[in-house]
XYZ file of C-alpha atoms in Angstrom:
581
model
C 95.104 66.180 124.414
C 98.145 64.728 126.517
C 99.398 65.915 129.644
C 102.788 66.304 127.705
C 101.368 68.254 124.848
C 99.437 70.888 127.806
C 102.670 70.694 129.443
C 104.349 72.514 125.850
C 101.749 74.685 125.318
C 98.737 74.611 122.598
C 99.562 73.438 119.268
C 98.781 76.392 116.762
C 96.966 75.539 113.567
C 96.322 77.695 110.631
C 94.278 80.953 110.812
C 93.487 82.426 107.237
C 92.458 85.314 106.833
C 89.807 85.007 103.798
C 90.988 86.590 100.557
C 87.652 86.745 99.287
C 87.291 90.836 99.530
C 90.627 91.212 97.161
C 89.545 88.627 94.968
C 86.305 90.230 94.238
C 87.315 93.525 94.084
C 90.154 92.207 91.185
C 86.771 90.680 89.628
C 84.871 93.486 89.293
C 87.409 94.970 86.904
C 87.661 91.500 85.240
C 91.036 91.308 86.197
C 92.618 94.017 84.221
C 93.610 97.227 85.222
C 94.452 100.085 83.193
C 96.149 103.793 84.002
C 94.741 106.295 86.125
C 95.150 109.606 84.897
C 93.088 112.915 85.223
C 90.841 111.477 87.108
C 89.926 108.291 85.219
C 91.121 105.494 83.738
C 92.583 104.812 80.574
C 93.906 101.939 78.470
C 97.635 102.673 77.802
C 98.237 104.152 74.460
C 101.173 101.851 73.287
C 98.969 99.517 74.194
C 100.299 96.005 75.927
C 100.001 94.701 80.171
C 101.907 92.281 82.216
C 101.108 89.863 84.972
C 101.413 90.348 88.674
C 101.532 87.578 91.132
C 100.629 85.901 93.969
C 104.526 84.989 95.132
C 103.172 82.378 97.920
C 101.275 80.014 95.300
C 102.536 81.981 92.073
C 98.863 82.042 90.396
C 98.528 85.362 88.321
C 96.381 88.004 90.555
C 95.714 90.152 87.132
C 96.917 91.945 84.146
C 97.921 95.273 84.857
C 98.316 97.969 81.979
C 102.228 98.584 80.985
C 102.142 102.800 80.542
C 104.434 104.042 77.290
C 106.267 107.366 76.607
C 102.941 108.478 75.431
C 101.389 107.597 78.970
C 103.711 109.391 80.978
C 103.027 112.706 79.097
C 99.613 112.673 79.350
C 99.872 112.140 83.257
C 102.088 114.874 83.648
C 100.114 117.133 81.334
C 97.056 116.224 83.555
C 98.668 116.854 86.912
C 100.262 120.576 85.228
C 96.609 121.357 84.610
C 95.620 120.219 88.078
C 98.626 121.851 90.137
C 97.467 125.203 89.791
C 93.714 124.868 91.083
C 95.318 122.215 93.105
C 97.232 124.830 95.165
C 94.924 127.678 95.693
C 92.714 125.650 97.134
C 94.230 126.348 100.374
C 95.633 124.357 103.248
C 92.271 123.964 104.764
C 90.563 122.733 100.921
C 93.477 120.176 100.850
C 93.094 119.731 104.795
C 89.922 117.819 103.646
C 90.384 115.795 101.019
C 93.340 114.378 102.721
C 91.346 113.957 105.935
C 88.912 111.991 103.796
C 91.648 109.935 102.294
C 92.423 108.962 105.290
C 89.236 107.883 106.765
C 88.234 106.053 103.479
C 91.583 104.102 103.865
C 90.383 103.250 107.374
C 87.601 101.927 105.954
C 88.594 100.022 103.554
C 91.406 98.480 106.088
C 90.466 95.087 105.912
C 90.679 94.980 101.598
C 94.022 96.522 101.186
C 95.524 94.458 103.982
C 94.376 91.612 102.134
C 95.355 92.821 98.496
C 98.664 93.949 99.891
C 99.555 90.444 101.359
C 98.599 88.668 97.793
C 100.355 91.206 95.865
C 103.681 91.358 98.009
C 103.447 88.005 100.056
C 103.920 89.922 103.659
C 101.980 88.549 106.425
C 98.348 89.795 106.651
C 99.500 90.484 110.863
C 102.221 92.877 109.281
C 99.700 94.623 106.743
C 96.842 94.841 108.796
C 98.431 96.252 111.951
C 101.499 98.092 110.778
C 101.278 99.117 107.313
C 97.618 100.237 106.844
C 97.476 102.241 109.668
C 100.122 103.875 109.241
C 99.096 104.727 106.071
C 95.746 106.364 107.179
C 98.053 107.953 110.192
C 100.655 109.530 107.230
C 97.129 110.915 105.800
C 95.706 112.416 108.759
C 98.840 113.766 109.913
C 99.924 115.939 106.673
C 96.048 116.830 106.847
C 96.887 118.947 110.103
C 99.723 119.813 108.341
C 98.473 121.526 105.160
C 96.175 123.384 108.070
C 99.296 124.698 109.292
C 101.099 125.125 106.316
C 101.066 128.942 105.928
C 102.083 129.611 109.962
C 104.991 127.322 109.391
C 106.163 127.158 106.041
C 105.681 131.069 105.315
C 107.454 132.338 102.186
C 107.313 129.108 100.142
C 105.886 127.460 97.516
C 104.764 124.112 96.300
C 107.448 122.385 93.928
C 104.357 122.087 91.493
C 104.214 118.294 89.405
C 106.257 115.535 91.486
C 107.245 112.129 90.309
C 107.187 109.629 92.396
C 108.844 106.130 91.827
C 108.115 103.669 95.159
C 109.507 100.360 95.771
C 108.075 96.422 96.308
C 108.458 95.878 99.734
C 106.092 98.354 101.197
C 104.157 99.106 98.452
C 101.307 101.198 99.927
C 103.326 102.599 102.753
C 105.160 103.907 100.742
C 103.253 105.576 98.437
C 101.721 107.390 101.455
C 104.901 108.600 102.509
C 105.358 110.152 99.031
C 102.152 110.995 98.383
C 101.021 113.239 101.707
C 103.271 115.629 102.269
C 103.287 116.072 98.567
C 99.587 117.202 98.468
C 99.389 118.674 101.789
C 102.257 121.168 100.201
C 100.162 122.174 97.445
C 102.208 119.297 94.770
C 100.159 116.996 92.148
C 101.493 113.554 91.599
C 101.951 111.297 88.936
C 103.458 107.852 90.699
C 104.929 104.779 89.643
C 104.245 102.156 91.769
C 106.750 98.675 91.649
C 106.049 96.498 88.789
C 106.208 93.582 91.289
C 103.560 95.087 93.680
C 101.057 97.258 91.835
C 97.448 96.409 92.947
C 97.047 98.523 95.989
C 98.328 102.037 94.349
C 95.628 101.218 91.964
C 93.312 100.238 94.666
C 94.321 104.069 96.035
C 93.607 105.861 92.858
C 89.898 104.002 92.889
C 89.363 105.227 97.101
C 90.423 108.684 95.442
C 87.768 108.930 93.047
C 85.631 107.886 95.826
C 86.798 110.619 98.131
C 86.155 113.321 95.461
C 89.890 114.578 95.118
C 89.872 116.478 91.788
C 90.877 115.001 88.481
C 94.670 115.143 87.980
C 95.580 115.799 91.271
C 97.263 112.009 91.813
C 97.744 109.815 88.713
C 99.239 106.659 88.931
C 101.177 104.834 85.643
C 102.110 101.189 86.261
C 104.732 99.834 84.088
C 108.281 98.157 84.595
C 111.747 100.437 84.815
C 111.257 102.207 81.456
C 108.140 103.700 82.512
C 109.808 104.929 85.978
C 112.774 106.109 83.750
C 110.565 107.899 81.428
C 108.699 109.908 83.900
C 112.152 110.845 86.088
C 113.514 112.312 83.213
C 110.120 114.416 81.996
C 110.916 117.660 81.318
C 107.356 118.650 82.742
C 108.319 117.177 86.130
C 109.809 119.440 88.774
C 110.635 117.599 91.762
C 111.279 113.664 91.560
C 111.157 111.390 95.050
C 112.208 107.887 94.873
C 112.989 104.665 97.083
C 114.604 101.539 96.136
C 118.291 101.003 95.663
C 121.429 102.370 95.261
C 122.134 102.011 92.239
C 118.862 103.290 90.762
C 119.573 106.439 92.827
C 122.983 107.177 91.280
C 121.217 106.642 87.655
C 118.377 108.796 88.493
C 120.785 112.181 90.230
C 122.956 111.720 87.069
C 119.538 112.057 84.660
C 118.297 115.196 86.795
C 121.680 116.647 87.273
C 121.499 120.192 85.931
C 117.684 120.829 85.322
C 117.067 122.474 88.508
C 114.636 119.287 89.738
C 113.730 119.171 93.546
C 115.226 115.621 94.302
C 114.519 113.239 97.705
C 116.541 109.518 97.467
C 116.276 107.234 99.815
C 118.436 104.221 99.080
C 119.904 100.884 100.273
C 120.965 99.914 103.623
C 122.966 97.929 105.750
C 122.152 98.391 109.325
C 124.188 97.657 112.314
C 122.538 96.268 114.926
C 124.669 96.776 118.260
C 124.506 94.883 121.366
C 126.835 95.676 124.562
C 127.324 92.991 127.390
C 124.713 94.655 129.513
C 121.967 94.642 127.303
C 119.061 92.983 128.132
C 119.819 89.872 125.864
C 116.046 88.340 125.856
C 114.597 91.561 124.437
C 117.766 92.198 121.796
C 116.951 88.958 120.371
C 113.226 90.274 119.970
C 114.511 93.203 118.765
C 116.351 91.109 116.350
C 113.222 89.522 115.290
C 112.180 92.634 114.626
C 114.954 94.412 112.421
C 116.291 91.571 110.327
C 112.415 89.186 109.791
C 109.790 91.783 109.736
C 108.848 91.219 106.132
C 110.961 88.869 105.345
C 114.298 90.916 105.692
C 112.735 93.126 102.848
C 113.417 96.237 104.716
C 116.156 98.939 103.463
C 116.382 99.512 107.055
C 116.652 96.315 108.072
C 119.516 95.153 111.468
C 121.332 93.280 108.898
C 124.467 93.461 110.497
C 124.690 92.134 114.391
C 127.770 93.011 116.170
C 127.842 91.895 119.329
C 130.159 92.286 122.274
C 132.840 89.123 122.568
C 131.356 88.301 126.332
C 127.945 87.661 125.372
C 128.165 86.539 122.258
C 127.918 83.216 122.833
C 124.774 83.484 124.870
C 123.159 85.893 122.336
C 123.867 83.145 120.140
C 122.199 80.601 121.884
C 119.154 82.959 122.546
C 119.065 83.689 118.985
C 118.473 79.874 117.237
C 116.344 78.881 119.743
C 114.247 81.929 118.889
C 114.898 81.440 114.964
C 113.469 77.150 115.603
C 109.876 79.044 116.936
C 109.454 81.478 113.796
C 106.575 80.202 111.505
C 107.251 80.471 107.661
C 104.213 79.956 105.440
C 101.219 81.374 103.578
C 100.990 85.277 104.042
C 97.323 84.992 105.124
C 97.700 83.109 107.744
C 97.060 85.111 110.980
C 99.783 82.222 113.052
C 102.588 83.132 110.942
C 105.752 85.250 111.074
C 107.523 85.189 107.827
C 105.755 85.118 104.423
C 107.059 84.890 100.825
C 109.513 86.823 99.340
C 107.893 89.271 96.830
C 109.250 87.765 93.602
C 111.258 84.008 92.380
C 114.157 86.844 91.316
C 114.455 88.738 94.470
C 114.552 84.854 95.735
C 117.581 83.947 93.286
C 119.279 86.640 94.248
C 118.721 86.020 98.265
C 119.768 82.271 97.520
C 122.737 83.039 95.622
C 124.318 85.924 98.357
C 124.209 82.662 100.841
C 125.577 80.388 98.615
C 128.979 81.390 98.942
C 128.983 82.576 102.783
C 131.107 79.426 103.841
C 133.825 80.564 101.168
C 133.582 83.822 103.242
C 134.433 82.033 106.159
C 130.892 82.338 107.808
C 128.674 79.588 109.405
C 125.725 79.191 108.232
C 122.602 78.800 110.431
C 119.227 78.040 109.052
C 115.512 77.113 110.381
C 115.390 73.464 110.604
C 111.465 73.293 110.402
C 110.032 72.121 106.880
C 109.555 74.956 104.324
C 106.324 75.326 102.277
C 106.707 72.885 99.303
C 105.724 75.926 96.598
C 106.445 80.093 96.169
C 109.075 82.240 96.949
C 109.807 81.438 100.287
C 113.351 81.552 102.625
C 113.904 80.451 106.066
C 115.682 82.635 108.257
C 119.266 82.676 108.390
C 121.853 83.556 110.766
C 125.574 83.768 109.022
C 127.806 84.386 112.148
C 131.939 84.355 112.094
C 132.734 86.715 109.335
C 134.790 88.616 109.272
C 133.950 92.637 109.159
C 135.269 92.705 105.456
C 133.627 89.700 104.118
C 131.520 90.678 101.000
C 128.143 89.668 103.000
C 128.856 92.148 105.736
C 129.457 95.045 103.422
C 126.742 94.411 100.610
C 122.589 94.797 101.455
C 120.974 91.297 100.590
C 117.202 92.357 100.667
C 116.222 88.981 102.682
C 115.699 87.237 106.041
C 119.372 87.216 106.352
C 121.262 88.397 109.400
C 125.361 88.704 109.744
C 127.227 88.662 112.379
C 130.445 89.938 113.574
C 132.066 90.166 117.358
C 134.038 93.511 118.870
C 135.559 94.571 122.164
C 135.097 98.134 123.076
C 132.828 100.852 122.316
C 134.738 102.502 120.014
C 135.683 99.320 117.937
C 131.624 99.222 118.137
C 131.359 102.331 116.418
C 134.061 101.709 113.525
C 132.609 98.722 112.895
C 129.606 100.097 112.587
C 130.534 102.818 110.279
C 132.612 100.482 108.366
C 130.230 100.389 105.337
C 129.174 102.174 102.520
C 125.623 103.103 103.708
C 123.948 104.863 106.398
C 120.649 104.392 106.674
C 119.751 103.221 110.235
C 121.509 101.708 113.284
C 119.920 100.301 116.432
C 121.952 100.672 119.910
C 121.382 98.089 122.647
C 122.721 98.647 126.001
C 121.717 99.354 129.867
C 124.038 102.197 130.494
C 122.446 105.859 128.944
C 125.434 107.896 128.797
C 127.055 105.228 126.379
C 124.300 104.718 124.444
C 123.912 108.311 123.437
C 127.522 108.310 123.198
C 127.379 105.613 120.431
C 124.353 106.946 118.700
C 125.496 110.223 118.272
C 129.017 108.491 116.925
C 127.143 106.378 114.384
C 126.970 107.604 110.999
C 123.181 107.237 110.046
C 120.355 109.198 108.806
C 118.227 107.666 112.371
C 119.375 105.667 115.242
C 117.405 103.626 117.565
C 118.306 102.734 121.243
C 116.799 99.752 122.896
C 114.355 99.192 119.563
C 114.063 98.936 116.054
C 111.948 99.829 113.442
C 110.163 103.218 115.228
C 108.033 104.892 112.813
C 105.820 107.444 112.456
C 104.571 110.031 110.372
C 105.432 112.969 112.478
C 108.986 111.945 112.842
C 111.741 112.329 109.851
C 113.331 109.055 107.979
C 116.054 109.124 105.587
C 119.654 108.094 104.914
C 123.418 109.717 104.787
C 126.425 108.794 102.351
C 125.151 105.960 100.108
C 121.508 105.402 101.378
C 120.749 108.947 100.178
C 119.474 112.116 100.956
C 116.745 114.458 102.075
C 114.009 112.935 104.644
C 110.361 111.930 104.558
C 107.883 112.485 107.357
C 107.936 115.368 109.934
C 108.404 118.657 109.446
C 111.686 118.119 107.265
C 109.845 116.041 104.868
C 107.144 118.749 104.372
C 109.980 121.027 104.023
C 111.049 118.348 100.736
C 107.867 119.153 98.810
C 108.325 123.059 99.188
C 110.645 125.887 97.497
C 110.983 129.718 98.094
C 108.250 131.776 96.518
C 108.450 133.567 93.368
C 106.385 136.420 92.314
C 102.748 137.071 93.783
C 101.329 134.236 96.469
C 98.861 132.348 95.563
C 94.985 133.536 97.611
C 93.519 130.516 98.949
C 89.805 129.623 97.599
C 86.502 129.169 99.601
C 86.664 125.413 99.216
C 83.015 125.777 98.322
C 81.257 128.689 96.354
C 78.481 130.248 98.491
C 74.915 129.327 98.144
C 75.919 126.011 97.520
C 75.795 122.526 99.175
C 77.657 120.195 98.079
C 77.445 116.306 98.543
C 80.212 114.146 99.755
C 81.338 113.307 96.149
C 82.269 117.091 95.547
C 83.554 117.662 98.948
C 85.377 114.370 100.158
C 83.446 114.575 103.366
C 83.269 111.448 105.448
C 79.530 111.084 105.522
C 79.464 107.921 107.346
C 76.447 106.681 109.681
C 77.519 106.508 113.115
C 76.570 104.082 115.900
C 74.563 105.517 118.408
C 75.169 104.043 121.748
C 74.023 105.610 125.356
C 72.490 108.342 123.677
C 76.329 109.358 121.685
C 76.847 109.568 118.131
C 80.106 107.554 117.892
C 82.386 105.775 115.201
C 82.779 101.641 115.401
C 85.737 100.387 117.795
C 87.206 98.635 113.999
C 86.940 102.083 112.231
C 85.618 99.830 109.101
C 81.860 100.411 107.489
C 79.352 98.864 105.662
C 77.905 99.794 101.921
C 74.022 100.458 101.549
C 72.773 100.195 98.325
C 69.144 101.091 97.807
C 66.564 98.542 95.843
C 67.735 99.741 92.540
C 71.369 98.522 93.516
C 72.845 102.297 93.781
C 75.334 103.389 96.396
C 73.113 105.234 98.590
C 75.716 105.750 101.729
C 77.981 103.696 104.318
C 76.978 102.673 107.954
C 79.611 101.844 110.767
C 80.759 98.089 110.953
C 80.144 97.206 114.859
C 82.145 94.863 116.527
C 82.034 92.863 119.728
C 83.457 95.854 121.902
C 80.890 98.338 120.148
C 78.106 95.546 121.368
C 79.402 95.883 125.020
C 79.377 99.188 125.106
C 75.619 98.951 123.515
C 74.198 96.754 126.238
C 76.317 98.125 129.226
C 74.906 101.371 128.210
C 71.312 100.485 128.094
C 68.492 101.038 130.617
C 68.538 98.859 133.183
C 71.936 97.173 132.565
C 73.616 96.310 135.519
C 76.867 98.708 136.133
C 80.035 96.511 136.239
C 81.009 95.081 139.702
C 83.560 97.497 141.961
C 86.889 95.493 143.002
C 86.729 94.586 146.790
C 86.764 97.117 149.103
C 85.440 99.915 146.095
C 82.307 102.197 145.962
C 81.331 101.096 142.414
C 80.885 103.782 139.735
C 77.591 105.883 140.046
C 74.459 105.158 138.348
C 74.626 106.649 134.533
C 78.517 107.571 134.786
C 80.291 106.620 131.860
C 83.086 103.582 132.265
């Protein structure tokens, strides 16, 4: 290596992740997939399947069942049967199945990270340390919540079957969100998962099985807009939750107007992202990153729009395509990259043809210089800047690595300009100075507002949009609140989750019945959280065993006899003999 090239830093070469787990577990079901309903899984009735994707190479992952009129009855049917049983089972029954849901997604981390990156084409960095643990998290936490349930939810009900129709760009995520506090409340489910992005809701219904959660209690139908159509407008179904756009929402509240549905919408967006002249410039272009190329732009929350105060716009500017030349586009499963492939070629025409006309909008268009992959659905990042706050671009959600931008002058032309749009979803607030920044946040018309960050999630904290973006929220104690109504008649006793004089196994009970490592005389669970399957000679399952890694191998040998304690800093006693680090 040169002296020039040390001088630059270490050039980065791929890291793929390999894809091997997803594309066996796609092979053991020969690479069709039908519907999952009460509990097992059926072959659609109208018969027929379509393809899903890979949208960074565009080779066809598998054939996925397409679910009829027919299909959606009998999965509502299934989860009426279920609700009842379903719900008085108690907070604490349902406390452990979900509890085991999310363990079992822990443990099968490293699979759906994969599957979700082939399926949607987001970065296996973004999957595997954002979206799958906060899906176990949204698990664990309505677990404790169901526990609670009676203490703070007194006087109410579950809702009883819930449709659930979930979007492409977060396809798992967001059928936790959904899916949680809608069992934790007592609710069964029947969900629709994108047709775009359907492998790891099936992938779900197959770790539920394995986590014992009893038939008809979650059934998911796969099928294209028809099928999600269908199953909103069920007469069975009595509360409906969806995410995706805006105008999807305004068909679905017209098609449950006036039959007395529960209803939770959360819509389209087109975030402001705000930046006074004392903002620390270096971290609001990180924050940037963060709002407008996580996932490729595919965000309904996403910083779409910057506005930026007229004295440092210029330097933010500057800041900004320097820091757009370093961002790596390229295959999803590569561990060096930051932007992957858009989910689908259409969601890519559409992208493409919102920038086409941004110079007859008066805007300047800034792209990525670096090459692009040669094939899939992939966009570089783009930075339109000089429109003006009515151009089309600044008023309309694109869905894509796209960021506007406009200048203002004061705070309050901040704030108009901010709440000069049709949508209000999320806004992120940038400054040094507190008072103003709770000033502006409190002025900004938006369902959550961020200061000094972006994208701030987590499942004991509420999400959800005002005006156009929609209504109701998810996570919290207000989305809990969502899946519940006031009581009517007689309450419902909860059950012994498990008749006496009997023990049951883990398949009946959903317990977690894991090996653990045993290191310096403790039982305790692997640093990765992931296991290992046993199968005995015959080739049966006949338990799991905790995946060590290379921290759970330090730990082994610093804790054994005779292993020298680690070395005190200068001038320190040391620890004692046998005290644990």
């Amino acid at each position: 290596m040169k002296i020039d090239d040390i001088a630059r830093g270490p050039v980065l070469g791929p890291a793929p992740e390999d894809p091997r787990p997803a594309h066996d577990w796609i092979a053991a079901s020969a690479g069709r997939f039908g519907l999952f309903i009460g509990g097992r899984w059926r072959a659609p009735r109208e018969g027929g399947a379509f393809e899903t994707i890979n949208p960074a190479t565009g080779e066809v992952l598998a054939h996925v069942a397409l679910a009829g009129p027919g299909d959606v009855a009998a999965a509502v049917s299934a989860a009426r049967r279920a609700q009842a049983g379903w719900a008085a089972l108690g907070g604490a029954g349902r406390a452990r199945h979900l509890y085991a849901l999310s363990r079992l997604v822990q443990k099968h981390a490293r699979l759906l990270a994969i599957l979700e990156s082939l399926d949607s084409g987001k970065p296996i960095r973004e999957s595997r340390d954002i979206d799958i643990p906060l899906v176990a998290r949204h698990f664990h936490h309505h677990a404790g919540a169901a526990l609670a349930l009676e203490d703070e939810f007194p006087g109410t009900r579950p809702w009883g079957v819930c449709a659930q129709v979930i979007p492409w760009n977060f396809p798992l995520l967001m059928l936790a969100w959904k899916v949680a506090p809608a069992l934790a409340a007592g609710n069964t489910v029947v969900l629709k998962p994108a047709e775009w992005t359907p492998l790891t809701a099936l992938c779900l219904a197959g770790i539920a099985q394995e986590a014992g959660l009893p038939p008809g209690v979650l059934n998911i139908l796969t099928g294209a807009g028809e099928t999600g159509a269908g199953l909103v407008a069920h007469k069975g179904v009595d509360k409906v939750a969806f995410t995706g756009s805006t105008e999807v929402g305004r068909a679905i509240r017209r098609a449950t107007a006036g039959q007395g549905k529960g209803l939770t919408l959360e819509l389209g967006g087109k975030s402001a992202f705000v930046v006074f002249e004392d903002a620390d410039l270096d971290s609001a272009v990180e924050g940037l990153v963060d709002a407008i190329w996580f996932n490729g732009g595919q965000v309904c929350c996403a910083g779409s729009r910057l506005l930026v105060q007229e004295g440092v716009a210029e330097a933010l500017q500057a800041r900004l395509v320097a820091r757009m030349e370093k961002l790596r586009v390229g295959d999803p499963l590569d561990k060096c990259i930051d932007i992957g492939a858009i989910a689908h070629p259409d969601q890519q025409a559409r992208i493409a043809l919102a920038v086409a006309g941004a110079e007859a909008q008066g805007g300047e268009v800034i792209q990525r210089a670096a090459q692009m992959p040669g094939a899939g659905c992939f966009y570089p990042p783009t930075y339109i800047a000089g429109l003006s706050p009515a151009a089309p671009l600044m008023q309309e959600e694109i869905f894509g690595p796209v960021l506007v931008g406009t200048t203002f002058r004061t705070p309050d032309e901040a704030i108009r300009l901010a709440n000069d749009s049709r949508y209000g979803l999320a806004a992120s607030v940038w400054t040094e100075a507190g008072g103003r920044a709770l000033a502006v946040a409190r002025a900004i018309r938006a369902g959550v507002v961020w200061v000094n960050g972006t994208n701030r999630f987590d499942a004991a904290a509420p999400f959800g949009g005002m005006r156009e973006s929609g209504f109701g929220r998810e996570g919290g104690r207000a989305g809990m609140a969502a899946y519940l109504c006031r009581a009517r008649g007689p309450r419902l006793k909860p059950v012994a989750p498990h008749p006496a004089g009997r023990t049951p196994g883990p398949a009946a009970t959903g317990l977690d019945r894991t090996a653990k490592l045993s290191i310096g005389g403790r039982q305790v669970r692997p640093d990765s959280g992931l296991s290992l399957a046993v199968h005995d000679a015959a080739g049966r399952l006949a338990g799991h065993v905790g995946a060590g890694n290379r921290k759970d191998i330090r730990n082994a040998v610093e804790a054994a006899p005779g292993a020298q304690p680690p070395r005190a800093p200068l001038g320190g006693a040391g620890p004692a003999p046998g005290v644990d680090i």
